[in-house]
GROMACS .gro file of C-alpha atoms in nm:
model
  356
    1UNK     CA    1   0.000   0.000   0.000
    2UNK     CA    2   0.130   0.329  -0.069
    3UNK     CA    3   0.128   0.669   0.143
    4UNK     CA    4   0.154   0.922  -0.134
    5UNK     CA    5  -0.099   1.197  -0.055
    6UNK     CA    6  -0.346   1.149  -0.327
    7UNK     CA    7  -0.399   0.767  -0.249
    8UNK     CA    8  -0.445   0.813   0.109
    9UNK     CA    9  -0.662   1.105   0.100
   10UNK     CA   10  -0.909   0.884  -0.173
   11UNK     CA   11  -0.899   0.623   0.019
   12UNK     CA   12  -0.983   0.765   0.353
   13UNK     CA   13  -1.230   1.028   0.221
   14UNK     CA   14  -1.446   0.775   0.026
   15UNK     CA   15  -1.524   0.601   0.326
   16UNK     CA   16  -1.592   0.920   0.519
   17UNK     CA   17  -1.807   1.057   0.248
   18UNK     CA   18  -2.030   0.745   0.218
   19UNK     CA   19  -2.071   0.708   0.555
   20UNK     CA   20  -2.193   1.078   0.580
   21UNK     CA   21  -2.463   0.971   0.354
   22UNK     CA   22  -2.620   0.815   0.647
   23UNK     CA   23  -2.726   1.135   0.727
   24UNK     CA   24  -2.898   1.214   0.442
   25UNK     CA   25  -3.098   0.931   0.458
   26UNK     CA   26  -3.041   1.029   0.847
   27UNK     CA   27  -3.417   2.086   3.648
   28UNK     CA   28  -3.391   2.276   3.309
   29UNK     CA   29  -3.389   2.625   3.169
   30UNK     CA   30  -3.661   2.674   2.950
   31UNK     CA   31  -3.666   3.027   2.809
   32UNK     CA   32  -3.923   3.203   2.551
   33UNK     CA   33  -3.796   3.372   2.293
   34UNK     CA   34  -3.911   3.668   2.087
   35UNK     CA   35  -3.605   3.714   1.870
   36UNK     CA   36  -3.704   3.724   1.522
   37UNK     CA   37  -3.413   3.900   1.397
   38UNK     CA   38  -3.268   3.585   1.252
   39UNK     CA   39  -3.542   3.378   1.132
   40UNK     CA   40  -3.498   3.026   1.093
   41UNK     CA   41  -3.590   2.770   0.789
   42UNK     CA   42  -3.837   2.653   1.037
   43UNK     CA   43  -3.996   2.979   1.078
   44UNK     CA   44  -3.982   3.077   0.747
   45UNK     CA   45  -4.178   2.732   0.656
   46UNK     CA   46  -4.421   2.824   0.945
   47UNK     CA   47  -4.527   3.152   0.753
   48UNK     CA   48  -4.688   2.948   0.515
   49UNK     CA   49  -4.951   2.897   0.752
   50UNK     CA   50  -5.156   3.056   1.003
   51UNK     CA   51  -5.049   2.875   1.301
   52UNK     CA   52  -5.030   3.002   1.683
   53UNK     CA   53  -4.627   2.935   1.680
   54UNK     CA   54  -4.407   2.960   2.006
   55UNK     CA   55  -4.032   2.936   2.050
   56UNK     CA   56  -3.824   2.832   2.337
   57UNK     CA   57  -3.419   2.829   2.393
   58UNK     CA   58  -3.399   2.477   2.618
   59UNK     CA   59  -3.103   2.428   2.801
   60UNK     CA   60  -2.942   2.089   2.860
   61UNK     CA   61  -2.791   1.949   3.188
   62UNK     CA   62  -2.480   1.962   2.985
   63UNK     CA   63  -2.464   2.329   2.881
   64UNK     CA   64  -2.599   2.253   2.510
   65UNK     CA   65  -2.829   2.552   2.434
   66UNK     CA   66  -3.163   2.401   2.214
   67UNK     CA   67  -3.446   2.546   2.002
   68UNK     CA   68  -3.797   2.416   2.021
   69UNK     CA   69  -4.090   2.491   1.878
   70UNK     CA   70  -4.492   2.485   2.005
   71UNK     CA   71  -4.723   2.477   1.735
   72UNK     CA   72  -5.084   2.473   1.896
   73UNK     CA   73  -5.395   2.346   1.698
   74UNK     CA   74  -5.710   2.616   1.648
   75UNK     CA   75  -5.849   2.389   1.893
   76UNK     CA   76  -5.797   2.287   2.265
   77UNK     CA   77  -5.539   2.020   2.215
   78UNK     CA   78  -5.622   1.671   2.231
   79UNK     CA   79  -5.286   1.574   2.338
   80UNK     CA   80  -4.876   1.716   2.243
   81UNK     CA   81  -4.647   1.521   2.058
   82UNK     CA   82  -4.289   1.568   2.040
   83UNK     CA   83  -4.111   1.520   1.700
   84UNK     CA   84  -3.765   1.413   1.643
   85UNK     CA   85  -3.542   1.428   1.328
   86UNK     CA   86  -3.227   1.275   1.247
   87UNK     CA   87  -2.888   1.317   1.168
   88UNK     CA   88  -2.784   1.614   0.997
   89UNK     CA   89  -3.165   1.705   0.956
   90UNK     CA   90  -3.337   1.998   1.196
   91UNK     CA   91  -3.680   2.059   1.279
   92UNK     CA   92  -3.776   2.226   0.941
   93UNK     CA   93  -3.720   1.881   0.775
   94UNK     CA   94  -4.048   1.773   0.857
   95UNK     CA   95  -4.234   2.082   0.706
   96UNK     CA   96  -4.107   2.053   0.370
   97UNK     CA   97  -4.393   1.863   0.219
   98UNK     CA   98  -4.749   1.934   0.156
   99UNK     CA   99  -4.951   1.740   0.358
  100UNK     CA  100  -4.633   1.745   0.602
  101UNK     CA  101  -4.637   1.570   0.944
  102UNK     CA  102  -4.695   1.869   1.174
  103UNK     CA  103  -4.966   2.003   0.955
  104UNK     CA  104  -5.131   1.649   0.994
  105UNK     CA  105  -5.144   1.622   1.363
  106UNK     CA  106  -5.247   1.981   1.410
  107UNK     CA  107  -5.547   1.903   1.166
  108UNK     CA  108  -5.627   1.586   1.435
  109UNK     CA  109  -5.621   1.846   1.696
  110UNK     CA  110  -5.292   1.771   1.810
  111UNK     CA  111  -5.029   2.030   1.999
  112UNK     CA  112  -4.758   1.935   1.837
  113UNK     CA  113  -4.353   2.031   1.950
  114UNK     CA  114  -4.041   1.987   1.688
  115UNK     CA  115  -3.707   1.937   1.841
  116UNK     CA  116  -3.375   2.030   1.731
  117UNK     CA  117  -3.062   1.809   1.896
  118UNK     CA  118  -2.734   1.956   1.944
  119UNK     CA  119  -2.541   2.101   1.680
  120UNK     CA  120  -2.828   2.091   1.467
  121UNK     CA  121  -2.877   2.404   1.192
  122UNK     CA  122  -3.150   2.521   1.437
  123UNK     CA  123  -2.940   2.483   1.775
  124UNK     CA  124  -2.802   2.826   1.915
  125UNK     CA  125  -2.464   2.661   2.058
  126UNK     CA  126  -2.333   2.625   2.391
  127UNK     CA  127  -2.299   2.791   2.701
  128UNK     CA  128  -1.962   2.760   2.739
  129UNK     CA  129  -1.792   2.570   2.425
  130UNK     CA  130  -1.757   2.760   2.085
  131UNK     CA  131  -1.837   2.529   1.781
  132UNK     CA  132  -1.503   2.509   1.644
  133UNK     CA  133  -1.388   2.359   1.969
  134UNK     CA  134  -1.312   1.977   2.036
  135UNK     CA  135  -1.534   2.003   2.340
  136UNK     CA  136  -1.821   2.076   2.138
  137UNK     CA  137  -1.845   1.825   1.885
  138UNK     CA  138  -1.784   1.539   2.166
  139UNK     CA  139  -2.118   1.386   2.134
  140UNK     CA  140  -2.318   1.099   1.988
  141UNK     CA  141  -2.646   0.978   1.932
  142UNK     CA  142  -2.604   0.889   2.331
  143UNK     CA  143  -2.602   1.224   2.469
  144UNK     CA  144  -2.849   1.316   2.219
  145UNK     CA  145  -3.102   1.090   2.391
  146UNK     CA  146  -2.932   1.112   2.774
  147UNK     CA  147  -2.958   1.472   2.759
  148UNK     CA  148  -3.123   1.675   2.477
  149UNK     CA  149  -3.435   1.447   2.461
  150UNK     CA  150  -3.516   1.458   2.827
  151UNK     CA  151  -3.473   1.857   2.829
  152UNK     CA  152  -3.705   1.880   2.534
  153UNK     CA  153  -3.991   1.640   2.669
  154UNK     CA  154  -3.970   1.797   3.048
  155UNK     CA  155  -3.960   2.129   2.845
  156UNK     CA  156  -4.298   2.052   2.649
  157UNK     CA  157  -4.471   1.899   2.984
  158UNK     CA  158  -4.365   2.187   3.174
  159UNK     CA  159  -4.560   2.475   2.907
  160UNK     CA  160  -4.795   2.214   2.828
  161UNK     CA  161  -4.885   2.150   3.172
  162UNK     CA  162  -4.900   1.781   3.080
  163UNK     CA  163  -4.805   1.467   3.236
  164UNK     CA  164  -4.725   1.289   2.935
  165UNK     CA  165  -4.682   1.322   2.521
  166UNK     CA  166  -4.644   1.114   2.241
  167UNK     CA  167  -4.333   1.066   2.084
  168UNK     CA  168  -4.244   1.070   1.705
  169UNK     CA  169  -3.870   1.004   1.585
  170UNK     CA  170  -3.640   0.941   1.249
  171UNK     CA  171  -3.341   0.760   1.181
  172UNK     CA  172  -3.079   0.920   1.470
  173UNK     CA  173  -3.368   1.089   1.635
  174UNK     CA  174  -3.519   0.680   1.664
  175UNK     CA  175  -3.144   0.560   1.843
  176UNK     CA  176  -3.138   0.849   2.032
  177UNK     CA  177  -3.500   0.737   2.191
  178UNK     CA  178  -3.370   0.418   2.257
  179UNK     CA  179  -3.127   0.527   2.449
  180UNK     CA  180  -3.313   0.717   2.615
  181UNK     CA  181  -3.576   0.535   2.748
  182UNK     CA  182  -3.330   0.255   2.811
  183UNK     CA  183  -3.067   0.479   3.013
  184UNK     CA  184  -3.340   0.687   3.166
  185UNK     CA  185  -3.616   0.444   3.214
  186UNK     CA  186  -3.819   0.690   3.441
  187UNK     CA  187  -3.911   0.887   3.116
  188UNK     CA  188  -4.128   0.549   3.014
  189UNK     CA  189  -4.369   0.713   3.273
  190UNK     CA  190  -4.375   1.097   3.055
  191UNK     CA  191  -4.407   0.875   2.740
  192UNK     CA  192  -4.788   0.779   2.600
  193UNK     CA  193  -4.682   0.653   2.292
  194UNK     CA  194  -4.379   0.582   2.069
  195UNK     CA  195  -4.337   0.578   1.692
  196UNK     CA  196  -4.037   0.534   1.550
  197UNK     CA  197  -3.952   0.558   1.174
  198UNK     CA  198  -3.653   0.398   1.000
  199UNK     CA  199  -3.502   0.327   1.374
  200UNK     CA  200  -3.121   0.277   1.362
  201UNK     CA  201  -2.981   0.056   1.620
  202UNK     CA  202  -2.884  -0.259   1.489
  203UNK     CA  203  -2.730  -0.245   1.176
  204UNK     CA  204  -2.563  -0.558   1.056
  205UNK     CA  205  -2.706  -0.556   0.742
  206UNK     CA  206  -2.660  -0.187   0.647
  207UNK     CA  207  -2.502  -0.135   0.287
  208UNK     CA  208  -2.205   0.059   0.496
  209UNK     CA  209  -2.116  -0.215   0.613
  210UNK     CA  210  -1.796  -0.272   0.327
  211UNK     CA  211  -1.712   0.069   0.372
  212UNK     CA  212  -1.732   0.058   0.779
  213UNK     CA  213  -1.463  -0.189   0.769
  214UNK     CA  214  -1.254  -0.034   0.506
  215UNK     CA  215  -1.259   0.269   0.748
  216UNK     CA  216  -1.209   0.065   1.046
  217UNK     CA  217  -0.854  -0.079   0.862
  218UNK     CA  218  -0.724   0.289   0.729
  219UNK     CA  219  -0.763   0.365   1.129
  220UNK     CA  220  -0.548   0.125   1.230
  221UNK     CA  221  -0.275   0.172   0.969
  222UNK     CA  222  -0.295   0.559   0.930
  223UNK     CA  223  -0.470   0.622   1.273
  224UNK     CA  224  -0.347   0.965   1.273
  225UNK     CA  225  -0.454   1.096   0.911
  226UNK     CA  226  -0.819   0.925   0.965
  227UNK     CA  227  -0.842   1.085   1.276
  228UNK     CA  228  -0.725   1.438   1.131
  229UNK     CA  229  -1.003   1.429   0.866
  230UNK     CA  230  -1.270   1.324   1.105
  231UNK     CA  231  -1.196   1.604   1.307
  232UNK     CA  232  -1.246   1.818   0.995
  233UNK     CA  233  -1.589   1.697   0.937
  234UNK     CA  234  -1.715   1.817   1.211
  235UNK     CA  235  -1.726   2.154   1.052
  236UNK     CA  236  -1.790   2.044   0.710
  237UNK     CA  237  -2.035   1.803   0.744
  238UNK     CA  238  -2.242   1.998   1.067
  239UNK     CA  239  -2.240   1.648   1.240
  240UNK     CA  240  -2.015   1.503   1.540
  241UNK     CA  241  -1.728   1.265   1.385
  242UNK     CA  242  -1.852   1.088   1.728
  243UNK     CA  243  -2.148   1.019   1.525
  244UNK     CA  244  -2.062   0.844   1.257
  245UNK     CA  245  -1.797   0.692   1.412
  246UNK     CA  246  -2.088   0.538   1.647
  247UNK     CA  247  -2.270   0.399   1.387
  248UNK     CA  248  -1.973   0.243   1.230
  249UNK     CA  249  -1.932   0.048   1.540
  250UNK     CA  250  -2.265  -0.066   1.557
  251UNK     CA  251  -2.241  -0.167   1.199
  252UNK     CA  252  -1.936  -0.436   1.291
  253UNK     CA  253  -2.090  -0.530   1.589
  254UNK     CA  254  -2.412  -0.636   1.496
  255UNK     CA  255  -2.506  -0.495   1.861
  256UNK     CA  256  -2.668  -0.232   1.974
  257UNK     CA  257  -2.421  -0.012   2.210
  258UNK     CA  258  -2.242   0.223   2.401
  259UNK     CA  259  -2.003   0.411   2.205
  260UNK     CA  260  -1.629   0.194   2.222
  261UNK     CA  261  -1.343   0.369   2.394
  262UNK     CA  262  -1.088   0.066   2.328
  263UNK     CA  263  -1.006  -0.159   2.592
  264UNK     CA  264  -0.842   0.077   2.842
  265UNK     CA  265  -1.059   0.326   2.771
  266UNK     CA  266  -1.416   0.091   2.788
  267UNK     CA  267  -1.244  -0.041   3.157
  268UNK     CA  268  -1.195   0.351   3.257
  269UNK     CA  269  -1.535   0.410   3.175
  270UNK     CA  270  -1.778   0.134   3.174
  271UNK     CA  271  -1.541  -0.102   3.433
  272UNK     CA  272  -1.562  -0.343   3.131
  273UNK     CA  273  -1.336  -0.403   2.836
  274UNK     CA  274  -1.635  -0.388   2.584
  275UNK     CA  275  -1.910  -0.129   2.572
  276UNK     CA  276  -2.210  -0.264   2.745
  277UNK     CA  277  -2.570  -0.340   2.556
  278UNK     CA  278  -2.837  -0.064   2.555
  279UNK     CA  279  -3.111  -0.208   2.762
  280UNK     CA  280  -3.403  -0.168   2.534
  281UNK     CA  281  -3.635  -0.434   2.815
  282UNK     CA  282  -3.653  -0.125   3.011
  283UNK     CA  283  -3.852   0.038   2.728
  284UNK     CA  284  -4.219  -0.035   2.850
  285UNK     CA  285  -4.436   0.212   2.642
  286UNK     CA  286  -4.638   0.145   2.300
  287UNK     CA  287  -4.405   0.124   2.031
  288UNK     CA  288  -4.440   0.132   1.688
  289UNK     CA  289  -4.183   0.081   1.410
  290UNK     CA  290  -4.188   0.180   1.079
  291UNK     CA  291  -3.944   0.091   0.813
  292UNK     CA  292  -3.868   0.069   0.461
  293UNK     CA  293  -3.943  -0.249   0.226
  294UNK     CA  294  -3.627  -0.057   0.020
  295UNK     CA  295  -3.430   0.065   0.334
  296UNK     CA  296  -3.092  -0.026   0.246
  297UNK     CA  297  -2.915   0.186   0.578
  298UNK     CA  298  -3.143   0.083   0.840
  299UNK     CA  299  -3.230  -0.292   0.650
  300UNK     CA  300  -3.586  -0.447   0.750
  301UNK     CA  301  -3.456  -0.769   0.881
  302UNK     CA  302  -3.252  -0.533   1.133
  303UNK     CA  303  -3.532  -0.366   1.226
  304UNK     CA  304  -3.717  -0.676   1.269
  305UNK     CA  305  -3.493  -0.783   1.500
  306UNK     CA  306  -3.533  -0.495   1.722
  307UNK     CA  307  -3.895  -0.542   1.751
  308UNK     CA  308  -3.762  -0.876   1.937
  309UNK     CA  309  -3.569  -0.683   2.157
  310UNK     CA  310  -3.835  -0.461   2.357
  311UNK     CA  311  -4.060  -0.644   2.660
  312UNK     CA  312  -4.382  -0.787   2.597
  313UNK     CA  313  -4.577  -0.501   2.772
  314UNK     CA  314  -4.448  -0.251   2.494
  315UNK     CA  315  -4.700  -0.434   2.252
  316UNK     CA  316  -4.423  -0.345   1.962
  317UNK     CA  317  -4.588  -0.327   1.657
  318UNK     CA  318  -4.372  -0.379   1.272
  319UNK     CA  319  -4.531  -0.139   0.957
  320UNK     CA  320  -4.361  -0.229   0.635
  321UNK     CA  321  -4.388   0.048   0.337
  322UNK     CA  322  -4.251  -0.173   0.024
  323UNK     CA  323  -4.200   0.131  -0.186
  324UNK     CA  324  -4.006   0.335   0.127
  325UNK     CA  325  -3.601   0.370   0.138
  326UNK     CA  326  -3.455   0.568   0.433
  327UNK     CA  327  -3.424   0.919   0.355
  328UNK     CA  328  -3.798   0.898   0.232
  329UNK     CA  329  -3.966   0.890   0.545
  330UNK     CA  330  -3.887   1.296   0.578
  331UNK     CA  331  -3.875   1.351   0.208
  332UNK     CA  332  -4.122   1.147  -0.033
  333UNK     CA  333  -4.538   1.282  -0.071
  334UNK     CA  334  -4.560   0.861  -0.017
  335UNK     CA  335  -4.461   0.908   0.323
  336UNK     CA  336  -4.733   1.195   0.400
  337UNK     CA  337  -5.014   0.996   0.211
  338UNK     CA  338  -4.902   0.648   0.344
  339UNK     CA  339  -4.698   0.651   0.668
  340UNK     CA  340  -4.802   0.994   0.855
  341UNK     CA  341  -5.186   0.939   0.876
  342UNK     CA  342  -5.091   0.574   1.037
  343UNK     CA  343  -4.899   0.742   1.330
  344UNK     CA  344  -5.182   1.058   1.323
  345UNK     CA  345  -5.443   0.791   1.370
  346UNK     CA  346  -5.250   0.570   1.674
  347UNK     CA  347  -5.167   0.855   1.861
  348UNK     CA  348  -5.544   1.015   1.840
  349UNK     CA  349  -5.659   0.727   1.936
  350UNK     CA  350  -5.421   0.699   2.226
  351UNK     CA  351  -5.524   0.993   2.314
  352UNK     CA  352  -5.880   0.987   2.276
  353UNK     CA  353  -5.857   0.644   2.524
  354UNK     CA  354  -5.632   0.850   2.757
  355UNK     CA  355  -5.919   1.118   2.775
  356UNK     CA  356  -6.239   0.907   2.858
   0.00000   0.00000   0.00000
């Protein structure tokens, strides 16, 4: 193998730019905000309709500074319902069709909240890291769901003066819920009702998987140049190297996980020289998982067998959509005419029985 520049750089960019592609087709503060200065793609989207619109700046437990936004029905809410996107995606991916997902649920009567992780388009930073420091871009899909999803849910119960909400999730936004709800299982209580589309957790027969061991071997003989780039892509890409780097390792494990550290650094950590399981038989609530006939990232038989995974009192329930591949959940008019009223119509319901 040679080291000349332009070799090396191919070979360990191609990896990094097809696994990048997964993200394509991937006691809080809780502050209102009335800064429209700087309007975001969400807001702008929002315009388009005449909808009673609020926006909060949610701070994590971590220092990570998040937007959300309330978008109340022209009736008294039957429920709220939390929304999650996915990797490199931000809340205004789910307005960008007609007959989009928020519109849906606000139509059912539905108060419906869109969240925006860390580091996302919409975030607004840090309270003490900038983002072009190391610090900041030290995250996964775990703190994602250990830290940003329980700030946004207790942030939604607290304006909502709720008890519970329903909870809707993509791609990253599905892992992080895993993990939460399997780290954290005291949020199964604030949780009616989960649906989770295109859910990536086990991955062992993702079409990365070629290219997540190419990457894994240019680590080990270059460790030094992959790592350099990686660190670049943080600002490139808008997404944590910790991220794909995450799924990667789920992809050659075939398990569902903590993010690896190495030996020495798993024992320092986790007092165990691999990274220990997610617990997903702590996740008790109704769960529903969609996925794609065509899903080559997130492939149905891996999906399938994380519907084996969850307790028998979560009643997990499998949708197939032949025609659906990954990125179309968010993207495709299929997915508003086909998938979206299925979850409208289970969490009404769910609600309506929560109500009597």
């Amino acid at each position: 193998m040679t080291r000349s520049g332009g070799t090396l750089s191919r070979a360990v960019l191609l990896p990094l730019l097809v696994l990048a592609t997964i993200a394509i087709v991937a006691g809080r503060a809780v502050r209102k905000t009335e800064d429209n200065s700087d309007r975001s793609r969400t807001e702008d989207y929002i315009t388009q309709y005449e909808i009673n619109t609020e926006r909060y700046r949610v701070t994590t437990e971590d220092g990570y500074q998040l937007i959300v936004y309330r978008l109340l029905p022209q009736v008294p809410a039957k429920g709220a319902v939390l929304i999650q996107h996915g990797i490199r995606q931000s809340s205004s991916d789910w307005l960008t069709l007609d007959k989009n997902l928020p519109m849906q649920l606000l139509e059912a009567g539905m108060e419906v909240w869109l969240g925006n992780s860390r580091a996302s388009s919409e975030s607004a930073g840090h309270l003490t890291y900038s983002n072009d420091s190391s610090q900041y871009w030290d995250f996964s899909f775990h703190e994602i769901g250990f830290y940003d999803l329980p700030a946004m849910i207790d942030a939604a119960l607290q304006m909502s003066q709720r008890k519970q909400l329903h909870l809707i999730a993509f791609s990253e936004g599905a892992s992080a819920t895993l993990v939460l709800l399997s780290e954290r299982p005291e949020y199964n209580a604030k949780i009616m009702s989960l649906n989770l589309m295109a859910p990536a957790a086990f991955m062992t027969n993702s079409q990365f998987k070629l290219v997540a061991l190419l990457f894994n071997k240019i680590r080990f003989i270059f460790p030094m140049t992959a790592q350099q780039l990686l660190l670049k892509s943080n600002q490139l890409s808008k997404n944590s190297q910790k991220q794909l780097e995450h799924y990667q390792q789920l992809i050659l494990s075939g398990r569902f996980r903590r993010f690896d550290h190495g030996p020495r650094g798993n024992m320092q950590k986790y007092g165990s020289r691999e990274p220990p399981n997610y617990h997903l038989q702590m996740i008790t609530q109704s769960t529903t998982l969609h996925y794609g006939g065509r899903d080559s990232t997130v492939h149905p038989r891996d999906v399938e067998r994380l519907s084996t995974q969850f307790p028998k009192e979560s009643g997990v329930q499998l949708i197939e959509y032949d025609l659906l591949d990954h990125g179309d959940f968010t993207s495709r008019p299929e997915a508003a005419s086909n998938v979206y009223p299925m979850i409208v119509e289970d969490i009404v319901g769910k609600s309506n029985q929560r109500r009597r």
